[in-house]
mmCIF file of C-alpha atoms in Angstrom:
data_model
loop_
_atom_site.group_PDB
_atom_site.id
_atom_site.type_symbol
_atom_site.label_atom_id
_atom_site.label_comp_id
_atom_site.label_asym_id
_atom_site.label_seq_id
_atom_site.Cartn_x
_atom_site.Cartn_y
_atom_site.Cartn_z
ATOM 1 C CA UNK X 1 20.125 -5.593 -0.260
ATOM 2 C CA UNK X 2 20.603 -4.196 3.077
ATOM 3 C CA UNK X 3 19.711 -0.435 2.111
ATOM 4 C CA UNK X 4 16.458 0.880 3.256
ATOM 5 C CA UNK X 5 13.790 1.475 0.828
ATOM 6 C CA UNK X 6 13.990 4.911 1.116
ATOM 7 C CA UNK X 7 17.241 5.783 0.087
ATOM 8 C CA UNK X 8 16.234 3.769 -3.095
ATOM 9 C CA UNK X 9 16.680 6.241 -6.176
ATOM 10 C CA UNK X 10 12.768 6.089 -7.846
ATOM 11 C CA UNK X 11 13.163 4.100 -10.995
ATOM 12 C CA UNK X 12 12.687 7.438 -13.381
ATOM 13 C CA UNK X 13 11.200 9.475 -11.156
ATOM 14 C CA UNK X 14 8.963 12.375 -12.301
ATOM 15 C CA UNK X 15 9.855 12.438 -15.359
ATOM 16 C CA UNK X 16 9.554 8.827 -16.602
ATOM 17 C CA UNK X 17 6.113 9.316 -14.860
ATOM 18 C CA UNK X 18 5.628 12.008 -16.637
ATOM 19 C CA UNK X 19 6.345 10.095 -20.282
ATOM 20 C CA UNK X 20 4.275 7.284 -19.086
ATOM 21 C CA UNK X 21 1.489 9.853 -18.176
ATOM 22 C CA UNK X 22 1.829 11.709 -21.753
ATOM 23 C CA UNK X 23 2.091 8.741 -23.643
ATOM 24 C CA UNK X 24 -1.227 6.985 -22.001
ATOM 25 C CA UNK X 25 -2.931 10.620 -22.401
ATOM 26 C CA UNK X 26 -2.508 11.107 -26.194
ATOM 27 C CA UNK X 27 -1.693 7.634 -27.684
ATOM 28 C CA UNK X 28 -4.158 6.165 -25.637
ATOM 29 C CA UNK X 29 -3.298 2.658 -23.226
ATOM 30 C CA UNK X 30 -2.850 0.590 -26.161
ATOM 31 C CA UNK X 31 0.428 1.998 -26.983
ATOM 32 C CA UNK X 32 1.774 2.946 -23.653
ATOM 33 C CA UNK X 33 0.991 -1.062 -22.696
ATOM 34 C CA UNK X 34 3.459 -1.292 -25.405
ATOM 35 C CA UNK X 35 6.131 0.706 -23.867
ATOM 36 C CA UNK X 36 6.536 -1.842 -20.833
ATOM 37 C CA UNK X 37 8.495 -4.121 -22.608
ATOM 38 C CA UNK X 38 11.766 -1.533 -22.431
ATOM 39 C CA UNK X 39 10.363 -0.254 -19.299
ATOM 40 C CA UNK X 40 10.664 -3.767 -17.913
ATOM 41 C CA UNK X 41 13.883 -4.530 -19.349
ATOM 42 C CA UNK X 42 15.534 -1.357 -18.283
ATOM 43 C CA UNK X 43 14.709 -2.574 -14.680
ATOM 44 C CA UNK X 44 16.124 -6.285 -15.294
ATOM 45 C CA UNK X 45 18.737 -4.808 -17.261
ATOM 46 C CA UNK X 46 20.141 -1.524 -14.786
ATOM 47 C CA UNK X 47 18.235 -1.850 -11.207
ATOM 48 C CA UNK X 48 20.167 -5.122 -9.655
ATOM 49 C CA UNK X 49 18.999 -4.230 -6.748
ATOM 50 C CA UNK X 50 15.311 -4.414 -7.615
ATOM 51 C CA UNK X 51 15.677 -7.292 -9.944
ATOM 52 C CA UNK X 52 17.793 -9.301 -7.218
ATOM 53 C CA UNK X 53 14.814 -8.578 -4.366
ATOM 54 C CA UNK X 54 12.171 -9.892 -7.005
ATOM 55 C CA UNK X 55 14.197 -12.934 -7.103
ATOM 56 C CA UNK X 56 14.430 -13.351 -3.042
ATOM 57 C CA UNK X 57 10.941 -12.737 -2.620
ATOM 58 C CA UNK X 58 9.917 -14.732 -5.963
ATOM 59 C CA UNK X 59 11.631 -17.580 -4.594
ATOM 60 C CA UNK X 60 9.684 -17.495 -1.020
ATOM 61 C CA UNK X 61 6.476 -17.433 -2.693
ATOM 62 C CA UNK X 62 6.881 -19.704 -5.744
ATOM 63 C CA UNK X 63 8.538 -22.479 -2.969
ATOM 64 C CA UNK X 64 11.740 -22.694 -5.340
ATOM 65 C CA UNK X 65 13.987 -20.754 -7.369
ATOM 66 C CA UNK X 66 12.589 -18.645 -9.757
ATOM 67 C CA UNK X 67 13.560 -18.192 -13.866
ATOM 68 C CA UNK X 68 14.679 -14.789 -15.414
ATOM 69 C CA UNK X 69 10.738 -15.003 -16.731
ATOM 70 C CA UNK X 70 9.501 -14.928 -13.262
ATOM 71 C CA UNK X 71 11.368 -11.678 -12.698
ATOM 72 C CA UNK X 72 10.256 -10.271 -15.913
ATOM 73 C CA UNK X 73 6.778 -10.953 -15.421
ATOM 74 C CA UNK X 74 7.085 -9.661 -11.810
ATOM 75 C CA UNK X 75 8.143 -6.107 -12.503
ATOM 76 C CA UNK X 76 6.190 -5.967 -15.892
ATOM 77 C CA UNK X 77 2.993 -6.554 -13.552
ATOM 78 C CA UNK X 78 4.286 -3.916 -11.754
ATOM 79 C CA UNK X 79 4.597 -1.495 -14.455
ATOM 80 C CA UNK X 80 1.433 -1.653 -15.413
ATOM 81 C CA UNK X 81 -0.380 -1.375 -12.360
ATOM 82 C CA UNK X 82 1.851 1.937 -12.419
ATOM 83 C CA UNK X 83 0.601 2.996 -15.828
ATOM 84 C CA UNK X 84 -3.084 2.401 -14.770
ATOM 85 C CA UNK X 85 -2.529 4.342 -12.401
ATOM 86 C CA UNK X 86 -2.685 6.970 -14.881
ATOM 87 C CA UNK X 87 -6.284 6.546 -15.788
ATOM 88 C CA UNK X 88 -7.664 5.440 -12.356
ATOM 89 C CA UNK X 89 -6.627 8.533 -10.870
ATOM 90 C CA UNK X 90 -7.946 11.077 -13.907
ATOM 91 C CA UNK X 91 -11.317 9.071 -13.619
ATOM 92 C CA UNK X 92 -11.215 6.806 -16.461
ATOM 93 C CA UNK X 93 -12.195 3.686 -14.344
ATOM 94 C CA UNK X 94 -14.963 2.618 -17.537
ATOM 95 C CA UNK X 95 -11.587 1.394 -19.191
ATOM 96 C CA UNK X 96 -11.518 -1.165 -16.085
ATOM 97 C CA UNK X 97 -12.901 -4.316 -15.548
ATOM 98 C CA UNK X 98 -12.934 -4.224 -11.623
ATOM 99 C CA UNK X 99 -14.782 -6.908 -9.220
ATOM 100 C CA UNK X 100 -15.387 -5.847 -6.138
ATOM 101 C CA UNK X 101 -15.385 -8.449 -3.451
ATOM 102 C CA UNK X 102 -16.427 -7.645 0.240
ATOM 103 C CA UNK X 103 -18.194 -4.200 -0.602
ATOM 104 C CA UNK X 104 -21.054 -4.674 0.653
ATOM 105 C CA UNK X 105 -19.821 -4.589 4.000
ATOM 106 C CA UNK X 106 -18.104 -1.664 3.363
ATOM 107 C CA UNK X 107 -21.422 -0.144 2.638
ATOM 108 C CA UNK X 108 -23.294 -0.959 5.338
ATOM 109 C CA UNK X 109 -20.713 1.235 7.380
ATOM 110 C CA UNK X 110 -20.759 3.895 5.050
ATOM 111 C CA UNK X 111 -24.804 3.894 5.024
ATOM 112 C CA UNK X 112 -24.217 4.218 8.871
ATOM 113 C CA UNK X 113 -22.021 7.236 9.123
ATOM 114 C CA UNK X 114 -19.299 5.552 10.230
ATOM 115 C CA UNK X 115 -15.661 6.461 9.347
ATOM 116 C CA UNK X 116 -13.247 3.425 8.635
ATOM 117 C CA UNK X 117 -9.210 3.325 8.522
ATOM 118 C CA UNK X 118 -8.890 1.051 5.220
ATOM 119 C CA UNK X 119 -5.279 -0.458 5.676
ATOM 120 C CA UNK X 120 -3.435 -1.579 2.320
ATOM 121 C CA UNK X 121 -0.131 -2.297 1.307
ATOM 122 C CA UNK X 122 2.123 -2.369 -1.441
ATOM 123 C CA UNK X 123 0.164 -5.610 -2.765
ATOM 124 C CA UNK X 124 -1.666 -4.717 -5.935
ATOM 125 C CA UNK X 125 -2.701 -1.316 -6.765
ATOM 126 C CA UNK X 126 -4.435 0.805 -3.817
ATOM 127 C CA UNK X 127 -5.437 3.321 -6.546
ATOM 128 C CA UNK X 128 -8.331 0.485 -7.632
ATOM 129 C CA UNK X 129 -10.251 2.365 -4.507
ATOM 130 C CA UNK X 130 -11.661 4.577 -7.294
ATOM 131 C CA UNK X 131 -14.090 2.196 -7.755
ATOM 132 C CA UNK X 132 -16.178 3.295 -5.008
ATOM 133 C CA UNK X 133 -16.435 6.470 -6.756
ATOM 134 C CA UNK X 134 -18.996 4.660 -8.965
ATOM 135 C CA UNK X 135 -20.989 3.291 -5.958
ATOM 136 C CA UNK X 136 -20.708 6.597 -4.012
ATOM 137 C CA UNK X 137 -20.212 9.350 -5.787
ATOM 138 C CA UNK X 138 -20.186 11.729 -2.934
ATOM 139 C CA UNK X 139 -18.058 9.228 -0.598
ATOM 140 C CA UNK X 140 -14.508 11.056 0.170
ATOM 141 C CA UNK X 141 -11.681 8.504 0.718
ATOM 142 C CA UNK X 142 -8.611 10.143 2.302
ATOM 143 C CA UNK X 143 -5.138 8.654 1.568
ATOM 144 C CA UNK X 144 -2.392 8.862 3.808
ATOM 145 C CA UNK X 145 1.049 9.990 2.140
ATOM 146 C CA UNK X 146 4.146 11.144 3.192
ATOM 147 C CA UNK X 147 4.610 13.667 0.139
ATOM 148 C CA UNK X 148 7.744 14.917 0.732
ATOM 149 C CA UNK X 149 9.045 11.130 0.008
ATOM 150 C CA UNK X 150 6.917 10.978 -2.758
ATOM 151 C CA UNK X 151 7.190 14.240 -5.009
ATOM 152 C CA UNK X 152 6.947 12.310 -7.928
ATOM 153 C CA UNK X 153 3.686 10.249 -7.290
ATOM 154 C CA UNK X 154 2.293 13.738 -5.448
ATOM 155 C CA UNK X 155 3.057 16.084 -8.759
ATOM 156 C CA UNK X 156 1.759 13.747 -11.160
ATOM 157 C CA UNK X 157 -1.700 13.269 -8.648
ATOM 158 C CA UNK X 158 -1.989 16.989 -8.689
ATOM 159 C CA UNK X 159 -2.204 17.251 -12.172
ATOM 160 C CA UNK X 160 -4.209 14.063 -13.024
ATOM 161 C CA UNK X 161 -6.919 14.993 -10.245
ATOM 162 C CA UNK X 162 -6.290 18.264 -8.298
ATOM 163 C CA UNK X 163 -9.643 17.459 -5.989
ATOM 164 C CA UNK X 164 -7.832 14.006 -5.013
ATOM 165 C CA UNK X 165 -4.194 16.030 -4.163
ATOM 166 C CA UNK X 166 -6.312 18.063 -1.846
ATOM 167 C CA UNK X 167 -7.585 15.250 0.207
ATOM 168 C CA UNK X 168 -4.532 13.838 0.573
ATOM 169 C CA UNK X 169 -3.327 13.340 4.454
ATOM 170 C CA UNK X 170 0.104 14.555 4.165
ATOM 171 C CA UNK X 171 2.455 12.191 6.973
ATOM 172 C CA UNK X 172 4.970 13.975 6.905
ATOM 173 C CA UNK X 173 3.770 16.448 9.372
ATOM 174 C CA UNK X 174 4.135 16.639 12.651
ATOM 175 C CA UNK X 175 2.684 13.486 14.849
ATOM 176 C CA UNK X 176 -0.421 15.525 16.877
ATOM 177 C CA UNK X 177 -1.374 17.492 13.170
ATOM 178 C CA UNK X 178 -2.029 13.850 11.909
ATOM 179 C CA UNK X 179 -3.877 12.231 14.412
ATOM 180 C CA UNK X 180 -6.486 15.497 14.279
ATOM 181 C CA UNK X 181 -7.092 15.459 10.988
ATOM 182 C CA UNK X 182 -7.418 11.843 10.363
ATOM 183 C CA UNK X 183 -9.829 12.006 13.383
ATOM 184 C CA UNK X 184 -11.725 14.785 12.242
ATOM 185 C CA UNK X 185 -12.320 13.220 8.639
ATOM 186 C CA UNK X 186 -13.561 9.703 10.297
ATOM 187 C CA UNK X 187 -15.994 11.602 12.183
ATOM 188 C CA UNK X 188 -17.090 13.359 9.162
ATOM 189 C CA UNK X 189 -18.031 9.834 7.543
ATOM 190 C CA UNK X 190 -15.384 9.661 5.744
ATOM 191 C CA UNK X 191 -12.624 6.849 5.078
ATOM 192 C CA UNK X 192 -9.256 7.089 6.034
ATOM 193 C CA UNK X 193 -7.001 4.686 3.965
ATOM 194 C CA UNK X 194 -3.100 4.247 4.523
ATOM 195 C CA UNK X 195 -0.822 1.176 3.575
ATOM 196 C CA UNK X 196 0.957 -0.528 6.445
ATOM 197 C CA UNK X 197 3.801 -3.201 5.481
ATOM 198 C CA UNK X 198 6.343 -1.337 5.572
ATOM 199 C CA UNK X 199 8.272 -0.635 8.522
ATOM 200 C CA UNK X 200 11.115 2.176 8.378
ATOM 201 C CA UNK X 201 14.482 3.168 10.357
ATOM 202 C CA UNK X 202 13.730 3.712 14.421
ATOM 203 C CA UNK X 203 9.606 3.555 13.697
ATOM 204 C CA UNK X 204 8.269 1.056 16.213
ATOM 205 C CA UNK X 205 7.654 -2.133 14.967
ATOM 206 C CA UNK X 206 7.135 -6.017 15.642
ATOM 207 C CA UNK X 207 8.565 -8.881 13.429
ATOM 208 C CA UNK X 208 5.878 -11.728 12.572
ATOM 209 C CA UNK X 209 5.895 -15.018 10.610
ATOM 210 C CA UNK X 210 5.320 -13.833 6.760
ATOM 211 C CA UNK X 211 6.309 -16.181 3.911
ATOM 212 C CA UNK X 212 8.905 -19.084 5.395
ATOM 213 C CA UNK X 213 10.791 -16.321 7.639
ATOM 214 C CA UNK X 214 9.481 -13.004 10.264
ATOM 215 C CA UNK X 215 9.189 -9.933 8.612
ATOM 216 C CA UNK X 216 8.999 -6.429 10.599
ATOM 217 C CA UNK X 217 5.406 -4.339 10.540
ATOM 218 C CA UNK X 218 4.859 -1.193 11.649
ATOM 219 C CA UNK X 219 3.012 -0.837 14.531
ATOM 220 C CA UNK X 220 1.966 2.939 14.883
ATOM 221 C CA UNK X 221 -1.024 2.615 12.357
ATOM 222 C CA UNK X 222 -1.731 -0.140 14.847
ATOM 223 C CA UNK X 223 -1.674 2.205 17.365
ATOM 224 C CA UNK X 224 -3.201 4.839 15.939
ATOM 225 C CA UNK X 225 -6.607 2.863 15.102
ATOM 226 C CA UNK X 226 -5.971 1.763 19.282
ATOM 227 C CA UNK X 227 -6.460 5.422 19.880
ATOM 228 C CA UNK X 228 -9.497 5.962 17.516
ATOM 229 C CA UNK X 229 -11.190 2.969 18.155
ATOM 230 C CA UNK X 230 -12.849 2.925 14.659
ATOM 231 C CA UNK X 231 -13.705 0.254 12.752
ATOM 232 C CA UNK X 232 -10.586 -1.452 10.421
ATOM 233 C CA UNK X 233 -11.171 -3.308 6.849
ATOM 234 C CA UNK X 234 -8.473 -4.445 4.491
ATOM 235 C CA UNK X 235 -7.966 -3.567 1.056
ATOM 236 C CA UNK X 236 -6.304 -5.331 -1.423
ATOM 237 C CA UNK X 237 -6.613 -4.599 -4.781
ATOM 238 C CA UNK X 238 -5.201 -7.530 -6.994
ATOM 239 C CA UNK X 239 -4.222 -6.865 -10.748
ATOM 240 C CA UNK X 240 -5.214 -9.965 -12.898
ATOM 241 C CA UNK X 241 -4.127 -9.473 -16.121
ATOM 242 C CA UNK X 242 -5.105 -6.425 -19.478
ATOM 243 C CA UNK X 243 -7.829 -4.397 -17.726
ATOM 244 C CA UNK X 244 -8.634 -6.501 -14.868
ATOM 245 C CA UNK X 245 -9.149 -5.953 -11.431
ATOM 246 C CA UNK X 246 -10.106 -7.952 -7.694
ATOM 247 C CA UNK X 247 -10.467 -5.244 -5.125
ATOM 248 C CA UNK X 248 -11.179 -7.171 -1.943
ATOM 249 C CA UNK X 249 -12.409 -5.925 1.273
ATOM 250 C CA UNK X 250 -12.616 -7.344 4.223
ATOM 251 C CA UNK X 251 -13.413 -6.598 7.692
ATOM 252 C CA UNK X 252 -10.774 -6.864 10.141
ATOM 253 C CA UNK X 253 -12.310 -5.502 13.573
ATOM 254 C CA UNK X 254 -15.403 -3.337 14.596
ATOM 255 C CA UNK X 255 -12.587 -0.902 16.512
ATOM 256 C CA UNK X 256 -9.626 -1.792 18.641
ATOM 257 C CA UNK X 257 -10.204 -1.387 22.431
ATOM 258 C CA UNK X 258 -6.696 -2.090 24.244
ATOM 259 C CA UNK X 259 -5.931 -1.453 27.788
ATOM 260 C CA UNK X 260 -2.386 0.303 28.133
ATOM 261 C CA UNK X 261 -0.999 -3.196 30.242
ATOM 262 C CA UNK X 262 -2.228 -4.672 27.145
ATOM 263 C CA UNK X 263 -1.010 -2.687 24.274
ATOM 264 C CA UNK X 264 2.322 -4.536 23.294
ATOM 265 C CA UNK X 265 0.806 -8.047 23.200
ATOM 266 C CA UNK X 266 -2.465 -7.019 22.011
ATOM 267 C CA UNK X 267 -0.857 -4.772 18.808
ATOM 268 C CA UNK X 268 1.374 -7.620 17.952
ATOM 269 C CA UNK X 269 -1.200 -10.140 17.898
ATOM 270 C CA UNK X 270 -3.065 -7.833 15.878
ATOM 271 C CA UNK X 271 -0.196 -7.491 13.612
ATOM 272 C CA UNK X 272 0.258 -11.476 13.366
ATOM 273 C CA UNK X 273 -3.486 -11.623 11.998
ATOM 274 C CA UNK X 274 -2.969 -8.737 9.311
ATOM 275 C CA UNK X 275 0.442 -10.700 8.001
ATOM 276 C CA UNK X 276 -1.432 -13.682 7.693
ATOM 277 C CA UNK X 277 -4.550 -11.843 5.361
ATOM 278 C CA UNK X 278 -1.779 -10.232 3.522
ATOM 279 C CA UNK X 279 0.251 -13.532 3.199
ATOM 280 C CA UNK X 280 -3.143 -15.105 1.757
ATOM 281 C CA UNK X 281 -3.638 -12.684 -0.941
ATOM 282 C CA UNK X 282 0.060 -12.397 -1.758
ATOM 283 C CA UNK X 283 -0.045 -16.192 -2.130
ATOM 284 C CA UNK X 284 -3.064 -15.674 -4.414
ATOM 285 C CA UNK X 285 -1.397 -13.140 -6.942
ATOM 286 C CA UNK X 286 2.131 -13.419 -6.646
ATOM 287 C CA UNK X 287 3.263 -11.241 -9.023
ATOM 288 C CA UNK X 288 1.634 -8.278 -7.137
ATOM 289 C CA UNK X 289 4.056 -8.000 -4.369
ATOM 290 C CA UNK X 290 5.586 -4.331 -5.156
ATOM 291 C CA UNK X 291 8.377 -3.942 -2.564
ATOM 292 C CA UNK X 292 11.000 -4.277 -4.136
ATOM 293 C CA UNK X 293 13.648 -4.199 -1.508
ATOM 294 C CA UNK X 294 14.611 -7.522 1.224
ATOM 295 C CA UNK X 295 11.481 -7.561 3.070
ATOM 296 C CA UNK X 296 12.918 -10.177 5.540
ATOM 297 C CA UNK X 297 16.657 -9.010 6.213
ATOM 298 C CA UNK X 298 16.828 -5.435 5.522
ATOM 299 C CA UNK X 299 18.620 -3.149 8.312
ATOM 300 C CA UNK X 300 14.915 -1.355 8.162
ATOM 301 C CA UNK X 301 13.474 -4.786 9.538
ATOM 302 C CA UNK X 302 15.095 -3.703 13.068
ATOM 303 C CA UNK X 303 12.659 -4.671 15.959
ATOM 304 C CA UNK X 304 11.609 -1.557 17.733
ATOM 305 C CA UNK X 305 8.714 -3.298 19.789
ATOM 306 C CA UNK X 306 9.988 -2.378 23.405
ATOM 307 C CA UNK X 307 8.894 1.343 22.292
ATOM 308 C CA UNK X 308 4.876 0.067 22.404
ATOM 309 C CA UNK X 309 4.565 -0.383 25.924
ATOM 310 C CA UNK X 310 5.967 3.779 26.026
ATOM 311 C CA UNK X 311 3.467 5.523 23.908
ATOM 312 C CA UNK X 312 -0.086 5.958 24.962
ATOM 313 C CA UNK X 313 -2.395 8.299 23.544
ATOM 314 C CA UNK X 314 -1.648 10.488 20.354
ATOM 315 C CA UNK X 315 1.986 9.714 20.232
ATOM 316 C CA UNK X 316 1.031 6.480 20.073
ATOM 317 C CA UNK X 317 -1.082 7.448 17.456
ATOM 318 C CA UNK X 318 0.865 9.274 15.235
ATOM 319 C CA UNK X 319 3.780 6.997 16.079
ATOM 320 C CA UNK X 320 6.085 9.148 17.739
ATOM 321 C CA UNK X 321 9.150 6.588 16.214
ATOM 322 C CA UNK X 322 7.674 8.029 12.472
ATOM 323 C CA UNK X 323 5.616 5.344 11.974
ATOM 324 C CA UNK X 324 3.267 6.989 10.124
ATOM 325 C CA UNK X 325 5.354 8.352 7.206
ATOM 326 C CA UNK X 326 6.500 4.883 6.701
ATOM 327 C CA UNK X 327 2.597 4.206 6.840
ATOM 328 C CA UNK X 328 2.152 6.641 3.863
#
């Protein structure tokens, strides 16, 4: 389990996004529900590596070793978050059942003009952020993405909601491009979301206690909100079974304000608190962990943290090491 999670092949790609999408659009979610059970057992069935990382990570989280059924249920929840995914994304969020927990803070900010960097990660589904459609309408939420890494999830956006493919922050640019226009949209008001557990090869990056073990995080979006000095929530939005959804916010800082001497000890600290929030949830809804790869021991999990105490203004903030497309 040593390759990096980008070299993965997707499981399907396009195209079995593209059945999922046609199947949800015409025989409604009712049957396409219906259509996890072979989706799940093709991944138990064909993707060891998948199905063996479930079991790693299953058995950190469970505190012992986990049954065939564990696995099952753990990539069937992730199917489905991907097949809602479908509907959140074209609009359809009456079909949902979503609590919102935290908003109101959120609010407040957004009644004040202020822009906020909303970091997630691949813990639940980040497309339940459509729920703040409902509560404001004219609020634009920009996600981070590295497209060119995912084509799939990027065509099938375009065509589900063309306005939402526009305002997508595209990481795969070059460092300087991102840092303006992620600036430029927080001081339009608007919020700036981006997930940040996942550390790739050569980005800079810190490992921190996570589940029984240290894990490696990213640092650059760390850096990047160092630069900004904007305020930071976390999202997490936690699928709980048919049509229901937690999406939790919470506030993690009013805006990071780090002296250079400081930056290597201040990011990792900062890092240590955001592993802990995102151990608590993941310990709350296990089955929503979606990276499906070894977390703990994967050659991606290198420590790059010497490169902090190097990068100061917007290299730092667009993570000269790449950090930012791992972001995405």
């Amino acid at each position: 389990m040593s390759a990096h999670w980008k070299q993965r092949p997707e499981g399907g790609g396009y195209v079995a996004l593209w059945i999922i999408r046609s199947i949800a659009r015409h025989g409604g979610r009712a049957l396409a529900r219906a259509c996890l059970y072979p989706i799940t057992a093709y991944f138990l069935i064909v993707r060891g590596p998948e199905r063996r990382a479930s079991r790693a990570y299953l058995s950190r989280v469970l505190d012992r070793a986990p049954t065939l059924w564990n696995v099952a249920r753990h990539v069937h929840t992730f199917a489905a978050t991907i097949l809602d995914r479908v509907f959140l994304l074209s609009g359809q969020l009456a079909r949902f059942d979503i609590e919102p927990v935290g908003l109101p803070a959120l609010a407040a900010r957004v009644d004040r003009g202020e822009g906020v960097l909303i970091f997630g990660s691949h813990h639940g589904s980040f497309d339940a952020l459509r729920v703040l459609s409902l509560t404001r309408p004219a609020l634009r939420v920009r996600i981070v993405l590295d497209i060119a890494h995912n084509q799939a999830i990027t065509r099938l956006l375009d065509a589900l909601n063309p306005q939402l493919a526009r305002d997508v922050i595209d990481a795969g640019r070059d460092g300087v491009s991102i840092v303006l226009t992620i600036q430029e949209a927080l001081a339009r008001g608007e919020l700036v979301a981006l997930l940040v557990d996942r550390a790739g090869p050569g980005d800079a990056s810190v490992r921190v206690p996570f589940l029984h073990g240290t894990a490696a995080f990213p640092t650059a979006p760390w850096s990047l909100a160092a630069t900004l000095k904007v305020p930071i929530m976390l999202a997490f939005g936690l699928y709980r079974g048919g049509n229901r959804y937690e999406l939790v916010f919470e506030e993690f800082s009013d805006g990071l304000d780090i002296a250079r001497r400081q930056r290597s000890e201040r990011i990792a600290a900062h890092v240590r608190d955001y592993a802990a929030r995102l151990q608590h949830h993941v310990q709350r809804a296990p089955y929503n962990w979606f990276n499906f790869y070894d977390f703990w021991h994967g050659d991606d999990a290198a420590d790059s943290h010497t490169h902090l105490g190097e990068a100061t203004g917007a290299d730092a903030a667009a993570g000269r090491h790449g950090g930012l497309r791992g972001a995405g």
